[in-house]
Each structure stands twice: as structure tokens, then as C-alpha cells.
Short mmCIF file of C-alpha atoms in Angstrom, two decimals:
data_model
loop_
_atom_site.label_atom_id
_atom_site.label_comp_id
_atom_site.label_asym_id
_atom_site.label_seq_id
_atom_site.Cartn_x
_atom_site.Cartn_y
_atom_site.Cartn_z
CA UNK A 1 0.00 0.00 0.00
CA UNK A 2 1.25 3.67 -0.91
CA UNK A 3 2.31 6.57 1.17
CA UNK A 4 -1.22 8.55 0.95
CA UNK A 5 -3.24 5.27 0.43
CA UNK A 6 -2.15 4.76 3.90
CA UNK A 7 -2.35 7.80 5.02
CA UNK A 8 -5.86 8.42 4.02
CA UNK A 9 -6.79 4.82 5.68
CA UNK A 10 -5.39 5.72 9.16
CA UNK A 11 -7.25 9.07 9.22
CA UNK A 12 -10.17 7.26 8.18
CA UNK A 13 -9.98 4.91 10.79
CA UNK A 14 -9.16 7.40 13.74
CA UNK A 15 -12.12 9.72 12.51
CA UNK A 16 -14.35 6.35 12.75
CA UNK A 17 -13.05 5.30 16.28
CA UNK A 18 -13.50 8.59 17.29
CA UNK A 19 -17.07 8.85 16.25
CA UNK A 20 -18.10 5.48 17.21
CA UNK A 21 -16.96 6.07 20.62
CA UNK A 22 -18.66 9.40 20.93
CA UNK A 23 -21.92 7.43 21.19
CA UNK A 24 -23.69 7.55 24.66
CA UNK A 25 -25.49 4.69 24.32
CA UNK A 26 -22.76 1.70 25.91
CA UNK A 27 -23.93 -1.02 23.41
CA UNK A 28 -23.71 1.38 20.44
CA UNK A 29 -20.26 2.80 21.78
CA UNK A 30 -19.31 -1.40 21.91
CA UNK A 31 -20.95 -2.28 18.87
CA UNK A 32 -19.42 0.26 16.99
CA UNK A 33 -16.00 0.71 18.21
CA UNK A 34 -15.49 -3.06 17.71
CA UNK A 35 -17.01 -3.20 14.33
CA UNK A 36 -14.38 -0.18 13.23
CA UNK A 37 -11.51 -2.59 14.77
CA UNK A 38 -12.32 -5.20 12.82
CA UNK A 39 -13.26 -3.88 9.18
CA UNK A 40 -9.95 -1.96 9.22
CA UNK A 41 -8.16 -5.09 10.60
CA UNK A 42 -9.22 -6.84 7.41
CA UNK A 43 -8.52 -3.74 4.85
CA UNK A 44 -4.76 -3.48 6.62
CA UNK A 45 -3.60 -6.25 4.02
CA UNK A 46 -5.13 -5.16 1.09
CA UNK A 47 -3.06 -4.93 -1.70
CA UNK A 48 -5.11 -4.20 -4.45
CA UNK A 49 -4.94 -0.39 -5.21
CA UNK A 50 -8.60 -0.40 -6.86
CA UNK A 51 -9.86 -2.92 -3.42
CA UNK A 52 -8.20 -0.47 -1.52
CA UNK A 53 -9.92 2.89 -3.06
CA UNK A 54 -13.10 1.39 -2.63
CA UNK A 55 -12.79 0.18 0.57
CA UNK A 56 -12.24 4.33 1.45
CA UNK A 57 -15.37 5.52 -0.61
CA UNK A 58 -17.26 3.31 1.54
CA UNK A 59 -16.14 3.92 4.32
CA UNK A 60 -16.12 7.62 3.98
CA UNK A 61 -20.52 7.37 3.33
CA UNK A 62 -20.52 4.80 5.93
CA UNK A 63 -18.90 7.92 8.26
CA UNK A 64 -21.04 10.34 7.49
CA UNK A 65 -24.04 8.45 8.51
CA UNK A 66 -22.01 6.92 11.81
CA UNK A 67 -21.66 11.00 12.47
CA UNK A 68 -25.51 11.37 12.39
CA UNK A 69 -26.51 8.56 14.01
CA UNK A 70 -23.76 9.53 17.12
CA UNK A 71 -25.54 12.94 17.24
CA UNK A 72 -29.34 11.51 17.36
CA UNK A 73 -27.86 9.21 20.25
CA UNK A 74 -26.24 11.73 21.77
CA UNK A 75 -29.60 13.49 21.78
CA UNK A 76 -31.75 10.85 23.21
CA UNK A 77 -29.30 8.96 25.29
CA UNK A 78 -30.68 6.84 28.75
CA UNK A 79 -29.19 6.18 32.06
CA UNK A 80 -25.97 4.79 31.60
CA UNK A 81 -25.92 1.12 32.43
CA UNK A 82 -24.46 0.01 35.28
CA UNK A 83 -21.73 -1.54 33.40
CA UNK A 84 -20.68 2.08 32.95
CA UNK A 85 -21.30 2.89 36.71
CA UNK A 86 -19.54 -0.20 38.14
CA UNK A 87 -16.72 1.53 38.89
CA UNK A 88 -18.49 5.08 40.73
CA UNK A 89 -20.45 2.58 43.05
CA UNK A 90 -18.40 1.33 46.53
CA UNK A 91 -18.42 -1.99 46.84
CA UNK A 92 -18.95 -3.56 50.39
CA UNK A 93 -15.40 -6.10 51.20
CA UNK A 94 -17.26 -8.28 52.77
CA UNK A 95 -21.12 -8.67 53.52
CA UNK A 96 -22.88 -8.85 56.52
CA UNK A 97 -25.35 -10.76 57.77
CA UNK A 98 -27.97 -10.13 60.69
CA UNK A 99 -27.83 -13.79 62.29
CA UNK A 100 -24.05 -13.99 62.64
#
């Protein structure tokens, strides 16, 4: 792969991360962060110039909508789950019971 082919793919891919994890939903976030991981995995080793340039179209449109989308759930985003909480919450060492 070429200089600016592989330029242009990293930027893609960093502008993707960084809009899939601006989600506020956690399973988007997840979804879509891992998702990112692995379709750039795969295009990494491409060789095929043409392969390659379409691989970027596509994933330019598929950008533009993941920038949308991250905006509407930003807009009507829940409680977080208490996956995300898990860490703000104490947790007791050691629990006590009444009869002991």
C-alpha cells in the first residue's frame, strides 16, 4: 500500500473510532468501536490499489451516517448502564449478615 493510500486509511480509521466512541449509548459505543476494529483489521492487508480505493469511498458514506446517528444518540441517550457505573459505586469487602 502507498504513502497517501495509507495515510488516508489511518485518518479514516481514527475519525471512525473517534465517532463510534462518541456514542452515549454503551452497546452502540461497543458495537461500533469493535465493528471499526475489525473492518480496518481486514482492509490493513489489502493490496489491491482499486480494493483499496473502494474500501475508502465506503467507508467515507458509511462515516457520514455513523456521524448522524452519534448525534441523534447523543440526543436521546438513557441512564448509563451500570456496566458504565460499576466503577463510581463502593463496593462492600465483605457482607454482613444479621444472624451472625
Amino acid at each position: 500500500m502507498s504513502g497517501p493510500a495509507r495515510e488516508a486509511l489511518q485518518q479514516l480509521y481514527q475519525s471512525t473510532l473517534r465517532t463510534s466512541q462518541s456514542f452515549a449509548s454503551y452497546n452502540f459505543r461497543s458495537y461500533f468501536v469493535q465493528r471499526t476494529n475489525d473492518a480496518f483489521r481486514a482492509a490493513n492487508n489489502e493490496q489491491d490499489p482499486a480494493k483499496l480505493n473502494e474500501f475508502i469511498e465506503d467507508k467515507k458514506k458509511e462515516l457520514e451516517v455513523l456521524k448522524r446517528s452519534a448525534i441523534t444518540n447523543q440526543m436521546f441517550g438513557g441512564r448509563k448502564l451500570i456496566v458504565e457505573t460499576a466503577d463510581e459505586t463502593p463496593r462492600p469487602e465483605k457482607l454482613e449478615r444479621g444472624d451472625t
